[in-house]
Amino acid sequence: MSTLLRLDNLSRDFFGIPAVRSVTLEVPQGAVLGLVGENGAGKSTLMNMIGGVLPPSSGRLFWRGAPYAPRDAVDAAEAGIAFIHQELNLFHNLTIAENLFIDGFPKRFGLIDRRAIAARAGELLADLELDATPNTLIEELSPGERQLVEIAKALHREAELIIFDEPTTSLTPRETKRLFDVIARLKTSGKTVVFISHVLGDVAEHCDHLAVLRDGQLVAKGPIADFPVPEMIRAMIGRELSGLFPDRTSIPQAEIVFAAEGLGQSGVVENVSFEVRAGEILGLFGLMGSGRSELARILFGLDPHETGTATLAGARLTGGPGRRIAQGMAFVTENRREEGLMMEAPVAENLALVTIDRFGRLPAATVDRAAMREATEKMRDKVQLKAADIASQPAKSLSGGNQQKVVIGKWLMAGPRFFILDEPTRGVDVGAKYEIYALADRLAAEGGAVLFISSEIEELMGVCDRIMVMNRGEIVGKFAERPFSDEAILAAAFREVAA
Amino acid sequence: MNTQTLARLALRHATWLIFAAVVLLFGIGADGFLTAESLGNIIKQASFIGIAAVGITFVLLTRGIDLSVGSVMYLAPLLAGLAMREFGLGVGLGFVVAALAGIAMGAANAFFIVRLGIAPFIVTLASLFFFRGAGTWMTSSRQFDFPPEMLEFGLSSVLGVPLPVVVFALTVIAAHITLARTSFGRQIYALGADPEAARKAGIRKGWVEAAVYMISSGAAAIAGFVLIAQIGRLDVAFGEGREFDVIAAAVLGGASLFGGVGTAIGAAVGATLIQTVKTGLIFLGINLYLQPIALGLVIFVAVLIDGLRSLRVQRMQRRAIRAHTGAD
């Protein structure tokens, strides 16, 4: 079997941090290659290099044996590589036929030859057994149907290699089955497929070969028969855990601080129930798209929920974020640059933001600067902020880890009981991570309840008292005893049973 | 047909529904409203805003905005008039000069928007003042009188159809074919729906964007020239504030300020609808001061519908974590 695409020592780093490290991989023609790895293992970066979105830092690509260096997505498409992303690149206001031909319409008398494009589109739709006329607008199609249109686009451009990135996440079971039928047919007709998925059972069932990425490196590859699902999971994880985490200094008390009961919102989460006790850190693990961040938004009142209740210290939570903050809730967001911090404003003002009305002074509620300075200085020491002059230094001058400490400190000033930390360590270095873990521990030790949301299983195992796992908007597992089994947790997240 | 499909159809054809309702309302309420003469007059009076609204629809489709159309309506015919006077050009050539001047002004807008990446709102707000200022300076803010042939041209008709209506119709047909049947037109829609995906599909974003601003200004220039031909002279305040009428007509005709939605025919209907309301209120003898309020209401309803429509699109594009049960 010949090689269609070869990756030769391919590397890519971002600001000195490697995302993909010397990956050498061959994609055999006419086969389905499965690519798996945890979030952040480097799958997207690798695909972006193949697709011409990112240039490699070093290493080379060979397409049909010849050097291949795409400058942009158009180059990749012209070479014969097509991507089917989770977010589809279709124009919802155009018809199916127009979407296929948008980069070059056949013309008659200078106008689009509508009969010709409809005929060609009709053929492709019939091949894929998509029951819609070529003149249907994309916005009238279901997610699964749109994906078939995207595949039709790839076929229309005579793509040789079709790369599916998490293609089944928003499909119904029937649509998923149809997708695999289509992939099987693509293979029969000689096309090559790369299939990226978190659903390991699908990978095992429908791929011929497997490649596993971990920390940017290719750690395993071979025929699919060598990789039963537990073996895949073992290859994906495997990192030393000791010394990365501070010791826990508190144990969960009897008092239940926060409780969720049967929370549900159609299309997002279903029947979510859990409680967090005083002094407890509860971990929430889930893969990308599992609904963990969406759940956090619902808990904080940013998004609505249709069923169920949430209570804080026995009182029912209602209304938006403002009222929930007043009731004692805090939300450290995943995206501190956009949601958590005012980058241009001084650190002290950021720290005082949530509690600003406590510094009001009569008669006109002007801000009492002296009181504010005293309170923010105290908080600076408490969270061990590394900043020279918090009254004048803007937040953007701090490192990622210290910025995160500002966000946490800002909430601490309000004295909340229940903290939601959503990916608090994303994009911060190892040292700062340790300090953030220590802060989480102290929040709990002072009687707070913490919900620690993360896609890094190691940190949850390192800092949490209990871990619950989300998958497709549902809580699919709760793990209470240390030491945790990473395999069991991952298996739940992937909805697989590790033997 | 379920209620969802019905709601979708209603949203998509809202302009026609409102138009039909308004005509019916005035037809019942005011004698002599539903006559060929008054309806013909409405279309003739709507042509001025209508031509420019069809042009600005191109810009709105790409998520842009063009605030300078009112000033272009003034400056482009003025330049044409000066050329006619200086070089003794006929009205036909004057028309061509006006159109070219308009296109050049659009090109100037496009340069700052496309090449320098400045927000369209800012660029066209600046050129709104710049173009009008240039014209005021050239005329020392005096009224400009066109040669008498201009009026002759303006009041002429083709097969009994008044000239403004002819130009209006030709503009709508040309714009409709361009938008619906050429690859340039379909790429405008693609660009408005998803600029990033359009770039990935190899659409030359800069060129398409530049072209829409030239089309918008060119149409505004033609609209100005045709209306001035009805009067024979050009006042300093001509076209002032008209950019809002033009945008309102396009939005009323179904164009979305969020891009990707709108048609040439819709814009024409929108302009006609505004004129129908104006004329109808006069027929009914409604207090003059209440008329802007009534117009404002109509525009508000149209913008509300636009909001609902884009909300719906957004909701559909949100990725579902759980596949909706019962969908399959």
mmCIF file with all atom_site columns, C-alpha atoms in Angstrom, chain A residues 53 72-74 77 85-95 98 102-105 107 110-114 137 139-140 146 157 169-175 265-270 288-292 294 471-474 495, chain B residues 5 8-9 12 61 63 176-203 258-262 309 312-314 316-328:
data_model
loop_
_atom_site.group_PDB
_atom_site.id
_atom_site.type_symbol
_atom_site.label_atom_id
_atom_site.label_alt_id
_atom_site.label_comp_id
_atom_site.label_asym_id
_atom_site.label_entity_id
_atom_site.label_seq_id
_atom_site.pdbx_PDB_ins_code
_atom_site.Cartn_x
_atom_site.Cartn_y
_atom_site.Cartn_z
_atom_site.occupancy
_atom_site.B_iso_or_equiv
_atom_site.pdbx_formal_charge
_atom_site.auth_seq_id
_atom_site.auth_comp_id
_atom_site.auth_asym_id
_atom_site.auth_atom_id
_atom_site.pdbx_PDB_model_num
ATOM 1   C CA . VAL A 1 53  ? -3.436  27.095 8.515   1.00 0.00 ? 53  VAL A CA 1
ATOM 2   C CA . ASP A 1 72  ? -3.144  28.563 3.216   1.00 0.00 ? 72  ASP A CA 1
ATOM 3   C CA . ALA A 1 73  ? -6.332  26.529 3.256   1.00 0.00 ? 73  ALA A CA 1
ATOM 4   C CA . VAL A 1 74  ? -6.839  27.089 -0.454  1.00 0.00 ? 74  VAL A CA 1
ATOM 5   C CA . ALA A 1 77  ? -7.810  22.140 -0.997  1.00 0.00 ? 77  ALA A CA 1
ATOM 6   C CA . HIS A 1 85  ? -14.569 20.240 11.009  1.00 0.00 ? 85  HIS A CA 1
ATOM 7   C CA . GLN A 1 86  ? -16.967 20.349 13.921  1.00 0.00 ? 86  GLN A CA 1
ATOM 8   C CA . GLU A 1 87  ? -17.797 23.891 12.889  1.00 0.00 ? 87  GLU A CA 1
ATOM 9   C CA . LEU A 1 88  ? -18.707 23.452 9.272   1.00 0.00 ? 88  LEU A CA 1
ATOM 10  C CA . ASN A 1 89  ? -17.559 25.913 6.649   1.00 0.00 ? 89  ASN A CA 1
ATOM 11  C CA . LEU A 1 90  ? -20.883 26.242 4.894   1.00 0.00 ? 90  LEU A CA 1
ATOM 12  C CA . PHE A 1 91  ? -22.762 29.393 4.017   1.00 0.00 ? 91  PHE A CA 1
ATOM 13  C CA . HIS A 1 92  ? -26.175 29.065 5.626   1.00 0.00 ? 92  HIS A CA 1
ATOM 14  C CA . ASN A 1 93  ? -27.760 31.630 3.298   1.00 0.00 ? 93  ASN A CA 1
ATOM 15  C CA . LEU A 1 94  ? -26.807 29.830 0.081   1.00 0.00 ? 94  LEU A CA 1
ATOM 16  C CA . THR A 1 95  ? -28.210 26.645 -1.424  1.00 0.00 ? 95  THR A CA 1
ATOM 17  C CA . GLU A 1 98  ? -24.117 27.079 -4.524  1.00 0.00 ? 98  GLU A CA 1
ATOM 18  C CA . ILE A 1 102 ? -18.738 28.886 -4.452  1.00 0.00 ? 102 ILE A CA 1
ATOM 19  C CA . ASP A 1 103 ? -15.074 28.908 -5.473  1.00 0.00 ? 103 ASP A CA 1
ATOM 20  C CA . GLY A 1 104 ? -15.873 28.616 -9.176  1.00 0.00 ? 104 GLY A CA 1
ATOM 21  C CA . PHE A 1 105 ? -19.238 28.524 -10.894 1.00 0.00 ? 105 PHE A CA 1
ATOM 22  C CA . LYS A 1 107 ? -21.211 29.892 -16.560 1.00 0.00 ? 107 LYS A CA 1
ATOM 23  C CA . GLY A 1 110 ? -21.728 35.218 -18.154 1.00 0.00 ? 110 GLY A CA 1
ATOM 24  C CA . LEU A 1 111 ? -24.332 34.050 -15.656 1.00 0.00 ? 111 LEU A CA 1
ATOM 25  C CA . ILE A 1 112 ? -24.217 31.073 -13.321 1.00 0.00 ? 112 ILE A CA 1
ATOM 26  C CA . ASP A 1 113 ? -25.356 27.943 -15.121 1.00 0.00 ? 113 ASP A CA 1
ATOM 27  C CA . ARG A 1 114 ? -27.905 26.961 -12.511 1.00 0.00 ? 114 ARG A CA 1
ATOM 28  C CA . LEU A 1 137 ? -30.876 26.419 1.647   1.00 0.00 ? 137 LEU A CA 1
ATOM 29  C CA . GLU A 1 139 ? -30.087 26.782 7.016   1.00 0.00 ? 139 GLU A CA 1
ATOM 30  C CA . GLU A 1 140 ? -32.941 24.342 6.505   1.00 0.00 ? 140 GLU A CA 1
ATOM 31  C CA . ARG A 1 146 ? -24.942 19.749 6.658   1.00 0.00 ? 146 ARG A CA 1
ATOM 32  C CA . ARG A 1 157 ? -13.314 18.989 -5.432  1.00 0.00 ? 157 ARG A CA 1
ATOM 33  C CA . THR A 1 169 ? -20.327 15.143 18.366  1.00 0.00 ? 169 THR A CA 1
ATOM 34  C CA . SER A 1 170 ? -23.526 16.807 17.222  1.00 0.00 ? 170 SER A CA 1
ATOM 35  C CA . LEU A 1 171 ? -25.089 13.902 15.356  1.00 0.00 ? 171 LEU A CA 1
ATOM 36  C CA . THR A 1 172 ? -27.996 11.709 16.341  1.00 0.00 ? 172 THR A CA 1
ATOM 37  C CA . PRO A 1 173 ? -27.276 7.960  16.515  1.00 0.00 ? 173 PRO A CA 1
ATOM 38  C CA . ARG A 1 174 ? -28.906 7.430  13.132  1.00 0.00 ? 174 ARG A CA 1
ATOM 39  C CA . GLU A 1 175 ? -26.910 10.213 11.526  1.00 0.00 ? 175 GLU A CA 1
ATOM 40  C CA . GLN A 1 265 ? -31.726 22.438 29.519  1.00 0.00 ? 265 GLN A CA 1
ATOM 41  C CA . SER A 1 266 ? -32.682 20.751 26.289  1.00 0.00 ? 266 SER A CA 1
ATOM 42  C CA . GLY A 1 267 ? -29.782 20.344 23.913  1.00 0.00 ? 267 GLY A CA 1
ATOM 43  C CA . VAL A 1 268 ? -27.239 21.285 26.593  1.00 0.00 ? 268 VAL A CA 1
ATOM 44  C CA . VAL A 1 269 ? -27.383 19.375 29.879  1.00 0.00 ? 269 VAL A CA 1
ATOM 45  C CA . GLU A 1 270 ? -29.709 16.800 31.338  1.00 0.00 ? 270 GLU A CA 1
ATOM 46  C CA . MET A 1 288 ? -14.201 19.310 24.997  1.00 0.00 ? 288 MET A CA 1
ATOM 47  C CA . GLY A 1 289 ? -17.844 19.643 24.076  1.00 0.00 ? 289 GLY A CA 1
ATOM 48  C CA . SER A 1 290 ? -19.050 17.518 26.981  1.00 0.00 ? 290 SER A CA 1
ATOM 49  C CA . GLY A 1 291 ? -20.995 20.437 28.443  1.00 0.00 ? 291 GLY A CA 1
ATOM 50  C CA . ARG A 1 292 ? -18.839 21.264 31.463  1.00 0.00 ? 292 ARG A CA 1
ATOM 51  C CA . GLU A 1 294 ? -22.072 25.212 29.675  1.00 0.00 ? 294 GLU A CA 1
ATOM 52  C CA . ASN A 1 471 ? -20.274 13.282 28.844  1.00 0.00 ? 471 ASN A CA 1
ATOM 53  C CA . ARG A 1 472 ? -22.772 14.642 26.351  1.00 0.00 ? 472 ARG A CA 1
ATOM 54  C CA . GLY A 1 473 ? -24.321 16.921 28.955  1.00 0.00 ? 473 GLY A CA 1
ATOM 55  C CA . GLU A 1 474 ? -24.853 14.239 31.576  1.00 0.00 ? 474 GLU A CA 1
ATOM 56  C CA . ARG A 1 495 ? -18.086 6.211  27.654  1.00 0.00 ? 495 ARG A CA 1
ATOM 57  C CA . THR B 2 5   ? -42.269 26.541 8.957   1.00 0.00 ? 5   THR B CA 1
ATOM 58  C CA . ARG B 2 8   ? -39.980 31.026 9.004   1.00 0.00 ? 8   ARG B CA 1
ATOM 59  C CA . LEU B 2 9   ? -41.922 31.860 5.869   1.00 0.00 ? 9   LEU B CA 1
ATOM 60  C CA . ARG B 2 12  ? -38.571 35.639 5.272   1.00 0.00 ? 12  ARG B CA 1
ATOM 61  C CA . LEU B 2 61  ? -24.873 42.157 2.555   1.00 0.00 ? 61  LEU B CA 1
ATOM 62  C CA . ARG B 2 63  ? -21.848 43.400 6.977   1.00 0.00 ? 63  ARG B CA 1
ATOM 63  C CA . HIS B 2 176 ? -31.091 41.452 -9.113  1.00 0.00 ? 176 HIS B CA 1
ATOM 64  C CA . ILE B 2 177 ? -29.289 39.595 -11.875 1.00 0.00 ? 177 ILE B CA 1
ATOM 65  C CA . THR B 2 178 ? -25.914 40.492 -10.395 1.00 0.00 ? 178 THR B CA 1
ATOM 66  C CA . LEU B 2 179 ? -26.819 39.335 -6.918  1.00 0.00 ? 179 LEU B CA 1
ATOM 67  C CA . ALA B 2 180 ? -28.787 36.232 -7.794  1.00 0.00 ? 180 ALA B CA 1
ATOM 68  C CA . ARG B 2 181 ? -27.184 34.941 -10.953 1.00 0.00 ? 181 ARG B CA 1
ATOM 69  C CA . THR B 2 182 ? -23.480 35.819 -11.019 1.00 0.00 ? 182 THR B CA 1
ATOM 70  C CA . SER B 2 183 ? -20.663 34.286 -9.008  1.00 0.00 ? 183 SER B CA 1
ATOM 71  C CA . PHE B 2 184 ? -19.712 37.782 -7.818  1.00 0.00 ? 184 PHE B CA 1
ATOM 72  C CA . GLY B 2 185 ? -23.214 38.123 -6.393  1.00 0.00 ? 185 GLY B CA 1
ATOM 73  C CA . ARG B 2 186 ? -23.233 34.759 -4.654  1.00 0.00 ? 186 ARG B CA 1
ATOM 74  C CA . GLN B 2 187 ? -19.785 35.471 -3.205  1.00 0.00 ? 187 GLN B CA 1
ATOM 75  C CA . ILE B 2 188 ? -21.193 38.655 -1.654  1.00 0.00 ? 188 ILE B CA 1
ATOM 76  C CA . TYR B 2 189 ? -23.732 36.521 0.211   1.00 0.00 ? 189 TYR B CA 1
ATOM 77  C CA . ALA B 2 190 ? -21.056 34.023 1.234   1.00 0.00 ? 190 ALA B CA 1
ATOM 78  C CA . LEU B 2 191 ? -18.831 36.809 2.542   1.00 0.00 ? 191 LEU B CA 1
ATOM 79  C CA . GLY B 2 192 ? -21.655 38.261 4.596   1.00 0.00 ? 192 GLY B CA 1
ATOM 80  C CA . ALA B 2 193 ? -22.595 34.907 6.100   1.00 0.00 ? 193 ALA B CA 1
ATOM 81  C CA . ASP B 2 194 ? -19.100 33.870 7.185   1.00 0.00 ? 194 ASP B CA 1
ATOM 82  C CA . PRO B 2 195 ? -16.072 36.003 6.262   1.00 0.00 ? 195 PRO B CA 1
ATOM 83  C CA . GLU B 2 196 ? -13.610 33.433 7.585   1.00 0.00 ? 196 GLU B CA 1
ATOM 84  C CA . ALA B 2 197 ? -15.111 30.543 5.625   1.00 0.00 ? 197 ALA B CA 1
ATOM 85  C CA . ALA B 2 198 ? -15.260 32.782 2.555   1.00 0.00 ? 198 ALA B CA 1
ATOM 86  C CA . ARG B 2 199 ? -11.542 33.389 2.819   1.00 0.00 ? 199 ARG B CA 1
ATOM 87  C CA . LYS B 2 200 ? -10.957 29.647 3.153   1.00 0.00 ? 200 LYS B CA 1
ATOM 88  C CA . ALA B 2 201 ? -13.080 29.059 0.051   1.00 0.00 ? 201 ALA B CA 1
ATOM 89  C CA . GLY B 2 202 ? -10.684 31.251 -1.915  1.00 0.00 ? 202 GLY B CA 1
ATOM 90  C CA . ILE B 2 203 ? -13.010 34.232 -2.343  1.00 0.00 ? 203 ILE B CA 1
ATOM 91  C CA . PHE B 2 258 ? -25.699 41.594 10.362  1.00 0.00 ? 258 PHE B CA 1
ATOM 92  C CA . GLY B 2 259 ? -24.888 40.736 6.746   1.00 0.00 ? 259 GLY B CA 1
ATOM 93  C CA . GLY B 2 260 ? -25.721 37.887 4.410   1.00 0.00 ? 260 GLY B CA 1
ATOM 94  C CA . VAL B 2 261 ? -29.430 38.584 4.039   1.00 0.00 ? 261 VAL B CA 1
ATOM 95  C CA . GLY B 2 262 ? -31.192 40.910 1.606   1.00 0.00 ? 262 GLY B CA 1
ATOM 96  C CA . ARG B 2 309 ? -34.389 36.564 12.077  1.00 0.00 ? 309 ARG B CA 1
ATOM 97  C CA . ARG B 2 312 ? -33.003 32.428 14.861  1.00 0.00 ? 312 ARG B CA 1
ATOM 98  C CA . VAL B 2 313 ? -29.915 31.897 12.712  1.00 0.00 ? 313 VAL B CA 1
ATOM 99  C CA . GLN B 2 314 ? -27.681 32.206 15.782  1.00 0.00 ? 314 GLN B CA 1
ATOM 100 C CA . MET B 2 316 ? -29.440 27.224 14.866  1.00 0.00 ? 316 MET B CA 1
ATOM 101 C CA . GLN B 2 317 ? -25.706 27.626 14.623  1.00 0.00 ? 317 GLN B CA 1
ATOM 102 C CA . ARG B 2 318 ? -25.165 26.913 18.298  1.00 0.00 ? 318 ARG B CA 1
ATOM 103 C CA . ARG B 2 319 ? -23.629 23.492 18.533  1.00 0.00 ? 319 ARG B CA 1
ATOM 104 C CA . ALA B 2 320 ? -25.793 21.016 20.350  1.00 0.00 ? 320 ALA B CA 1
ATOM 105 C CA . ILE B 2 321 ? -24.036 19.005 23.046  1.00 0.00 ? 321 ILE B CA 1
ATOM 106 C CA . ARG B 2 322 ? -26.858 16.569 23.242  1.00 0.00 ? 322 ARG B CA 1
ATOM 107 C CA . ALA B 2 323 ? -28.529 15.627 20.036  1.00 0.00 ? 323 ALA B CA 1
ATOM 108 C CA . HIS B 2 324 ? -32.117 16.821 20.321  1.00 0.00 ? 324 HIS B CA 1
ATOM 109 C CA . THR B 2 325 ? -34.277 13.850 21.053  1.00 0.00 ? 325 THR B CA 1
ATOM 110 C CA . GLY B 2 326 ? -37.088 13.192 18.639  1.00 0.00 ? 326 GLY B CA 1
ATOM 111 C CA . ALA B 2 327 ? -35.285 14.902 15.764  1.00 0.00 ? 327 ALA B CA 1
ATOM 112 C CA . ASP B 2 328 ? -34.508 11.635 14.137  1.00 0.00 ? 328 ASP B CA 1
#
